[in-house]
Every structure is written in structure tokens, then in C-alpha cells.
CSV table of C-alpha atoms in Angstrom, one decimal:
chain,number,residue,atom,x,y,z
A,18,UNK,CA,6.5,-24.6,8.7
A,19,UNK,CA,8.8,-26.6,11.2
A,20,UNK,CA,11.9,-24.6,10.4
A,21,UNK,CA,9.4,-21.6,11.3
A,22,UNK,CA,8.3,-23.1,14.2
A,23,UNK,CA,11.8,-23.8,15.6
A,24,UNK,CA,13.2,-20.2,14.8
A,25,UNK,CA,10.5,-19.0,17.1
A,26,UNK,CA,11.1,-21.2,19.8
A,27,UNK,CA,14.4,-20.2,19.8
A,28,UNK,CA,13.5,-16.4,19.6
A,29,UNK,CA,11.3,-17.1,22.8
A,30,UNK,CA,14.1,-18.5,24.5
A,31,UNK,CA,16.9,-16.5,24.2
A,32,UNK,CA,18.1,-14.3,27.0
A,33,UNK,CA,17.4,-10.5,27.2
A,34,UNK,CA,20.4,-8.3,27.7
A,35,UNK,CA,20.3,-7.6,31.3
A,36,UNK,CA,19.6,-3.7,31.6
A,37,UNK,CA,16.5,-4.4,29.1
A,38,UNK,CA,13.3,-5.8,30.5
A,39,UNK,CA,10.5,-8.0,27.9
A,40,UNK,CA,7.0,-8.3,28.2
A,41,UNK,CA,4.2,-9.8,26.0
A,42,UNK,CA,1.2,-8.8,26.4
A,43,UNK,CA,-2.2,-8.6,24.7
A,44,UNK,CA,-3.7,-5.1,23.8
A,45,UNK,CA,-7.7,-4.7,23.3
A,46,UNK,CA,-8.8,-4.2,20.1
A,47,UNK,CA,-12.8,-3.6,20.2
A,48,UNK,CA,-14.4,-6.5,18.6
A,49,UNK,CA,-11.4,-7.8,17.5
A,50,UNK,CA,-9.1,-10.4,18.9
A,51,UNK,CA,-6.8,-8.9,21.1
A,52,UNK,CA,-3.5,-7.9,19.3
A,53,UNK,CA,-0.3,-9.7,20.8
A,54,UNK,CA,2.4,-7.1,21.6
A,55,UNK,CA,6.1,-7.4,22.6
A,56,UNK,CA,7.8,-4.4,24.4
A,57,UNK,CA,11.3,-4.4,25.3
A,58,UNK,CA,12.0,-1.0,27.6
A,59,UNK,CA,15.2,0.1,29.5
A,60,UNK,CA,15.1,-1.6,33.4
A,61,UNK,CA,15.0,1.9,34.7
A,62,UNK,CA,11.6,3.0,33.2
A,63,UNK,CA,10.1,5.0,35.7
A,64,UNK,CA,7.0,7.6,36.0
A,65,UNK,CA,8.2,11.2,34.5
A,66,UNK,CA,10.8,9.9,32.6
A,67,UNK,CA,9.4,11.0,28.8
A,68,UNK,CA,10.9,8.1,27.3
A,69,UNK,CA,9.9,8.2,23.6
A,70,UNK,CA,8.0,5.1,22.1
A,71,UNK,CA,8.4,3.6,19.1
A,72,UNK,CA,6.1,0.9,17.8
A,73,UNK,CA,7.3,-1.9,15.0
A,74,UNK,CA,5.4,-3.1,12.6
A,75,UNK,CA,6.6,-6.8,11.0
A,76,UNK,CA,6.5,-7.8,7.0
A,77,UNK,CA,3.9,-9.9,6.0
A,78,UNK,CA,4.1,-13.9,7.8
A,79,UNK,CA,6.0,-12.2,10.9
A,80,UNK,CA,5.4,-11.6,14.2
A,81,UNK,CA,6.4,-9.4,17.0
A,82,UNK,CA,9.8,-11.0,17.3
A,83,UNK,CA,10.8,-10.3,13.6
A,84,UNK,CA,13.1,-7.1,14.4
A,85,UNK,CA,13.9,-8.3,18.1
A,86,UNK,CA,17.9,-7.3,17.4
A,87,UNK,CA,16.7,-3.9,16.4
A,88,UNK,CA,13.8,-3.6,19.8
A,89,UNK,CA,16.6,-4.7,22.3
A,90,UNK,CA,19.1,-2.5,20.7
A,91,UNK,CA,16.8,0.9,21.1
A,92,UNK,CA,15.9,-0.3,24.3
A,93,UNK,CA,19.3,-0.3,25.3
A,94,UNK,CA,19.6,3.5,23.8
A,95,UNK,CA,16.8,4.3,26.1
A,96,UNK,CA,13.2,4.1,24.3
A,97,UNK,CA,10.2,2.1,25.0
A,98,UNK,CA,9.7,-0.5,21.9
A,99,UNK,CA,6.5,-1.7,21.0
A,100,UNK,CA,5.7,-4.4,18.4
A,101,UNK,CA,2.9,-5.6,17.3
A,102,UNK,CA,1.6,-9.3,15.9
A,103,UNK,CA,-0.9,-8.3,12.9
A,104,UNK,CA,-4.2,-9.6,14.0
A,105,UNK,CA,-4.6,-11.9,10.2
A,106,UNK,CA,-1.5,-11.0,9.1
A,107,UNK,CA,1.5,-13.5,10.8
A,108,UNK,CA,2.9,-17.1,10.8
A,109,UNK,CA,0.2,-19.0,12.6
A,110,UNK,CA,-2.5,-17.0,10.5
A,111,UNK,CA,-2.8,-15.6,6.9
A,112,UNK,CA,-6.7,-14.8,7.0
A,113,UNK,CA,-6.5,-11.6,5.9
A,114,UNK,CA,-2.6,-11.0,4.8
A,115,UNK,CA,-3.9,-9.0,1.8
A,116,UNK,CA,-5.7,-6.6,3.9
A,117,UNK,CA,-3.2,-4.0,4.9
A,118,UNK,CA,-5.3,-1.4,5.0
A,119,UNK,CA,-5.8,-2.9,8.6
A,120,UNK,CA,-2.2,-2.5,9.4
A,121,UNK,CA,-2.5,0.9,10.2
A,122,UNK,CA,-5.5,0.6,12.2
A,123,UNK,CA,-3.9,-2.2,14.0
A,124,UNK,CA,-0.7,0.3,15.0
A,125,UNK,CA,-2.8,3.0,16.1
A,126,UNK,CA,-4.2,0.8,18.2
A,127,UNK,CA,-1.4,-0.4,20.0
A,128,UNK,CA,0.0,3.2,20.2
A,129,UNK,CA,-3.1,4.1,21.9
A,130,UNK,CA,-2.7,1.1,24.6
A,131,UNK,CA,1.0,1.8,25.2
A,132,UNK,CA,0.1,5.8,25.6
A,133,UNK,CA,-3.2,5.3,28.1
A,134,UNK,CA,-3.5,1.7,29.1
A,135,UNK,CA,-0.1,0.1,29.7
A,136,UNK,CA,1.1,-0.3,33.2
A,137,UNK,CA,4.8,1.9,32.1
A,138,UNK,CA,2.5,4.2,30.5
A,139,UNK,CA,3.3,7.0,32.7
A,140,UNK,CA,6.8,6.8,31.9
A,141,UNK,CA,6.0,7.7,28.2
A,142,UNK,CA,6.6,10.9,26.1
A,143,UNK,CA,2.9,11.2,25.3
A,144,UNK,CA,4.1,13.4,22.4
């Protein structure tokens, strides 16, 4: 659990590659608690720009940060990268890590948010 801890401290904490910008943010989910989300998207996101989006989904235990290597990289190529902290299903909570019929709920959710709510939304391929 400590070793955990400390390898996500040091995910938080490490720089971004300079022409990629972060941002954490919480998307609604109904009833639910709100699902935490990561996106990493090029620095030049702008409205009109059709960038395609591409949400992540982590293994079981995970979080948003699990395939941060793999978000910056696409980010770099140009996409908008979206991933998601299963609501039950991370480090801090294992409630209902058997329940992954949720999982796809949980992403359609977040693709939803990112397509209509987000503040970059406009920049988005809505296709």
C-alpha cells in the first residue's frame, strides 16, 4: 500500500512534456460519485480543430495515471486523451472491483462529458 502510495505521488509530480497540457477533473455521473478524469491534449487545442478523442480505461486497482506514458505520447501525436478513475474499481477503493459490468457504463459516461460538457469540447471530432 505505501509502495502504491509513493508511485502515485511521484506520477503526480512529474513534469508534462511541454507542448502537452494536463487537467484533472471530475465528470458527473447522476447519482453517482463523480468520476475522476485525467486528459492530457496537445497545447494548441482549439475550437474547429476535430481532434479525435480517445478515452482509457485502467486494469483493475488502477487509476487514471496507469497508461500516463501512452496518454502523453498520443497527445503529443495530436489527440485529446481521456482517462478515467473507475468509480469502485481503483487503489483507494475496491467496493465494487467485481462489478465490471459498470466499466462500460462508467466510459460512456466520460465520453459523453468530454463530447458535450468539457470546456475543449468544441475542439472535439464529435464523430
Amino acid at each position: 500500500m505505501i509502495a502504491a502510495l509513493a508511485f502515485a505521488i511521484a506520477l503526480a509530480a512529474a513534469p508534462t512534456a511541454p507542448d502537452v497540457v494536463f487537467q484533472k477533473l471530475a465528470a458527473p455521473d447522476g447519482a453517482q460519485l463523480p468520476i475522476e478524469v485525467g486528459v492530457w491534449r496537445p497545447t494548441d487545442t482549439a475550437p474547429g480543430q476535430n481532434r479525435r478523442l480517445i478515452v482509457m480505461s485502467h486494469g483493475t486497482g488502477g487509476d487514471f495515471r496507469g497508461h500516463e506514458d501512452t496518454a502523453r505520447a498520443l497527445a503529443q501525436a495530436g489527440f485529446v486523451v481521456a482517462s478515467l478513475t473507475h468509480t469502485g474499481d481503483n487503489w483507494r477503493d475496491h467496493s465494487r472491483a467485481a462489478d465490471v459490468a459498470e466499466r462500460p457504463r462508467q466510459l460512456h459516461v466520460v465520453t459523453d462529458y468530454m463530447l458535450q460538457a468539457w470546456d475543449g469540447h468544441a475542439s472535439l471530432d464529435p464523430d
